[in-house]
mmCIF file of C-alpha atoms in Angstrom:
data_model
loop_
_atom_site.group_PDB
_atom_site.id
_atom_site.type_symbol
_atom_site.label_atom_id
_atom_site.label_comp_id
_atom_site.label_asym_id
_atom_site.label_seq_id
_atom_site.Cartn_x
_atom_site.Cartn_y
_atom_site.Cartn_z
ATOM 1 C CA MET A 1 1.771 9.945 -22.065
ATOM 2 C CA ALA A 2 4.436 8.450 -24.312
ATOM 3 C CA ARG A 3 7.294 10.632 -25.502
ATOM 4 C CA VAL A 4 10.592 10.475 -27.306
ATOM 5 C CA SER A 5 13.796 11.967 -25.963
ATOM 6 C CA THR A 6 17.397 12.133 -27.047
ATOM 7 C CA TYR A 7 20.100 11.166 -24.561
ATOM 8 C CA LEU A 8 23.600 12.551 -24.981
ATOM 9 C CA ASN A 9 26.770 11.320 -23.272
ATOM 10 C CA PHE A 10 29.682 13.698 -22.886
ATOM 11 C CA PRO A 11 33.236 13.213 -21.649
ATOM 12 C CA ARG A 12 33.037 15.635 -18.686
ATOM 13 C CA ALA A 13 31.295 18.473 -20.605
ATOM 14 C CA THR A 14 27.583 17.796 -19.970
ATOM 15 C CA GLU A 15 26.953 20.815 -17.762
ATOM 16 C CA GLN A 16 28.715 23.181 -20.177
ATOM 17 C CA ALA A 17 26.830 21.682 -23.143
ATOM 18 C CA PHE A 18 23.430 21.864 -21.451
ATOM 19 C CA LEU A 19 23.939 25.436 -20.249
ATOM 20 C CA PHE A 20 24.665 26.291 -23.893
ATOM 21 C CA TYR A 21 21.547 24.431 -25.133
ATOM 22 C CA LYS A 22 19.468 26.123 -22.408
ATOM 23 C CA SER A 23 20.578 29.518 -23.738
ATOM 24 C CA VAL A 24 19.796 28.526 -27.337
ATOM 25 C CA PHE A 25 16.286 27.172 -26.673
ATOM 26 C CA GLY A 26 15.341 29.584 -23.876
ATOM 27 C CA THR A 27 13.911 26.779 -21.738
ATOM 28 C CA GLU A 28 14.615 25.578 -18.205
ATOM 29 C CA PHE A 29 15.880 22.233 -16.929
ATOM 30 C CA ASP A 30 13.018 19.918 -15.979
ATOM 31 C CA ALA A 31 14.611 19.331 -12.545
ATOM 32 C CA PRO A 32 17.816 20.331 -10.785
ATOM 33 C CA ILE A 33 20.964 18.783 -12.279
ATOM 34 C CA ALA A 34 21.632 15.426 -10.575
ATOM 35 C CA ARG A 35 25.275 14.793 -9.692
ATOM 36 C CA PHE A 36 27.099 11.482 -9.330
ATOM 37 C CA LYS A 37 27.766 12.345 -5.674
ATOM 38 C CA ASP A 38 23.982 12.298 -5.152
ATOM 39 C CA MET A 39 23.567 8.608 -5.993
ATOM 40 C CA PRO A 40 23.802 6.072 -3.194
ATOM 41 C CA PRO A 41 26.993 4.006 -3.135
ATOM 42 C CA ALA A 42 26.677 0.543 -4.588
ATOM 43 C CA PRO A 43 27.996 -2.174 -2.261
ATOM 44 C CA ASP A 44 29.751 -4.058 -5.055
ATOM 45 C CA GLN A 45 31.373 -0.981 -6.634
ATOM 46 C CA PRO A 46 34.510 0.937 -5.620
ATOM 47 C CA PRO A 47 33.966 4.415 -4.175
ATOM 48 C CA LEU A 48 33.423 7.196 -6.700
ATOM 49 C CA ALA A 49 36.627 9.080 -7.525
ATOM 50 C CA GLU A 50 36.799 12.563 -6.003
ATOM 51 C CA ALA A 51 37.243 14.088 -9.483
ATOM 52 C CA ASP A 52 33.969 12.488 -10.644
ATOM 53 C CA GLN A 53 31.697 13.385 -7.758
ATOM 54 C CA ASN A 54 30.423 16.708 -9.159
ATOM 55 C CA LEU A 55 29.953 15.416 -12.709
ATOM 56 C CA VAL A 56 26.427 15.340 -14.148
ATOM 57 C CA MET A 57 24.597 12.069 -13.562
ATOM 58 C CA HIS A 58 21.415 13.340 -15.275
ATOM 59 C CA VAL A 59 20.000 16.519 -16.756
ATOM 60 C CA GLY A 60 16.858 17.064 -18.827
ATOM 61 C CA LEU A 61 15.954 20.045 -21.007
ATOM 62 C CA PRO A 62 12.762 20.428 -23.035
ATOM 63 C CA ILE A 63 13.619 21.875 -26.467
ATOM 64 C CA LEU A 64 10.999 21.933 -29.281
ATOM 65 C CA GLY A 65 7.557 20.365 -29.578
ATOM 66 C CA GLY A 66 7.744 18.542 -26.256
ATOM 67 C CA HIS A 67 11.045 16.850 -27.148
ATOM 68 C CA MET A 68 13.299 16.260 -24.170
ATOM 69 C CA LEU A 69 17.062 16.462 -24.518
ATOM 70 C CA MET A 70 18.782 14.507 -21.727
ATOM 71 C CA GLY A 71 22.413 13.997 -20.875
ATOM 72 C CA THR A 72 25.068 12.623 -18.588
ATOM 73 C CA ASP A 73 28.794 12.756 -18.106
ATOM 74 C CA ALA A 74 30.459 9.460 -18.912
ATOM 75 C CA PRO A 75 33.507 9.188 -16.646
ATOM 76 C CA GLU A 76 36.307 6.892 -17.663
ATOM 77 C CA SER A 77 36.561 5.723 -14.044
ATOM 78 C CA MET A 78 33.126 4.098 -14.490
ATOM 79 C CA GLY A 79 34.172 2.291 -17.665
ATOM 80 C CA PHE A 80 32.855 4.737 -20.262
ATOM 81 C CA ALA A 81 34.701 5.557 -23.479
ATOM 82 C CA ILE A 82 33.056 8.323 -25.520
ATOM 83 C CA THR A 83 33.708 8.539 -29.246
ATOM 84 C CA PRO A 84 31.744 11.404 -30.802
ATOM 85 C CA GLY A 85 30.452 10.275 -34.164
ATOM 86 C CA ASN A 86 27.892 10.853 -36.813
ATOM 87 C CA ASN A 87 25.573 8.048 -35.710
ATOM 88 C CA VAL A 88 23.090 10.348 -33.939
ATOM 89 C CA TYR A 89 21.483 13.524 -35.242
ATOM 90 C CA ILE A 90 18.849 15.552 -33.505
ATOM 91 C CA ASN A 91 16.337 16.655 -36.120
ATOM 92 C CA LEU A 92 14.578 19.957 -35.413
ATOM 93 C CA GLU A 93 11.472 21.003 -37.323
ATOM 94 C CA PRO A 94 10.747 24.602 -36.297
ATOM 95 C CA ASP A 95 7.487 26.304 -37.301
ATOM 96 C CA THR A 96 9.073 29.220 -39.196
ATOM 97 C CA ARG A 97 12.150 29.899 -41.267
ATOM 98 C CA ALA A 98 13.103 32.725 -38.930
ATOM 99 C CA GLU A 99 13.155 30.329 -35.962
ATOM 100 C CA THR A 100 15.026 27.770 -38.093
ATOM 101 C CA GLU A 101 17.703 30.354 -38.892
ATOM 102 C CA ARG A 102 17.932 31.537 -35.268
ATOM 103 C CA LEU A 103 18.436 28.013 -33.922
ATOM 104 C CA PHE A 104 20.791 27.021 -36.761
ATOM 105 C CA ASN A 105 23.019 30.067 -36.251
ATOM 106 C CA ALA A 106 23.048 29.711 -32.468
ATOM 107 C CA LEU A 107 23.948 26.008 -32.540
ATOM 108 C CA ALA A 108 26.554 26.586 -35.284
ATOM 109 C CA ALA A 109 28.492 29.023 -33.059
ATOM 110 C CA GLY A 110 31.869 27.413 -32.466
ATOM 111 C CA GLY A 111 30.854 24.348 -34.465
ATOM 112 C CA LYS A 112 30.955 23.288 -38.109
ATOM 113 C CA ILE A 113 28.240 23.721 -40.721
ATOM 114 C CA GLU A 114 27.885 20.555 -42.792
ATOM 115 C CA MET A 115 25.164 21.872 -45.122
ATOM 116 C CA PRO A 116 24.025 25.504 -45.026
ATOM 117 C CA LEU A 117 20.284 26.127 -44.774
ATOM 118 C CA GLN A 118 18.816 25.965 -48.271
ATOM 119 C CA GLU A 119 15.767 25.047 -50.333
ATOM 120 C CA MET A 120 15.703 21.312 -50.985
ATOM 121 C CA PHE A 121 14.191 19.243 -53.777
ATOM 122 C CA TRP A 122 11.419 18.015 -51.457
ATOM 123 C CA GLY A 123 10.338 21.621 -50.876
ATOM 124 C CA ASP A 124 11.614 22.216 -47.348
ATOM 125 C CA TYR A 125 14.296 24.528 -45.969
ATOM 126 C CA PHE A 126 17.068 22.195 -44.773
ATOM 127 C CA GLY A 127 20.581 22.286 -43.311
ATOM 128 C CA SER A 128 22.860 20.409 -40.934
ATOM 129 C CA LEU A 129 25.732 21.123 -38.567
ATOM 130 C CA VAL A 130 27.920 19.743 -35.818
ATOM 131 C CA ASP A 131 27.899 21.941 -32.722
ATOM 132 C CA GLN A 132 30.922 22.847 -30.612
ATOM 133 C CA PHE A 133 30.355 19.731 -28.474
ATOM 134 C CA GLY A 134 30.331 17.286 -31.407
ATOM 135 C CA VAL A 135 26.527 16.828 -31.481
ATOM 136 C CA HIS A 136 25.008 16.531 -34.972
ATOM 137 C CA TRP A 137 21.873 18.571 -35.765
ATOM 138 C CA MET A 138 19.543 18.598 -38.790
ATOM 139 C CA PHE A 139 16.990 21.302 -39.507
ATOM 140 C CA ASP A 140 13.928 20.790 -41.684
ATOM 141 C CA CYS A 141 11.392 23.583 -42.007
ATOM 142 C CA ALA A 142 8.322 22.944 -44.188
ATOM 143 C CA SER A 143 7.045 26.529 -43.826
ATOM 144 C CA LYS A 144 7.646 28.982 -46.664
ATOM 145 C CA THR A 145 7.611 31.883 -44.184
#
């Protein structure tokens, strides 16, 4: 079955971020967290730095409506350069306003609200924020209850 997922790269904060998201959504990882030390060494690559061995190579967390949130650490030693930006938002469409408010408030903790939840001209309850890890979230609830 086809699906859509969102993949997030963090500069050495993936495990912390995903433990936070796990607490917000009340779901479990789809498999144990895979670490860089678990991948086989590539013959044409230098050995993995000791400081990078326990970083997250892959983690998956189901959130709402079958959507999978996935992530990895992006170590500089492997050529990554993370620049958090506003080019990716995760759009959540909860079934109720109460669930919208719960998720919005939980993800806003330690972050920055861009637009508070409010009635919009198209009739939905909408808001946006940047969480404490620099991830951008939008909320759009069509329900009036």
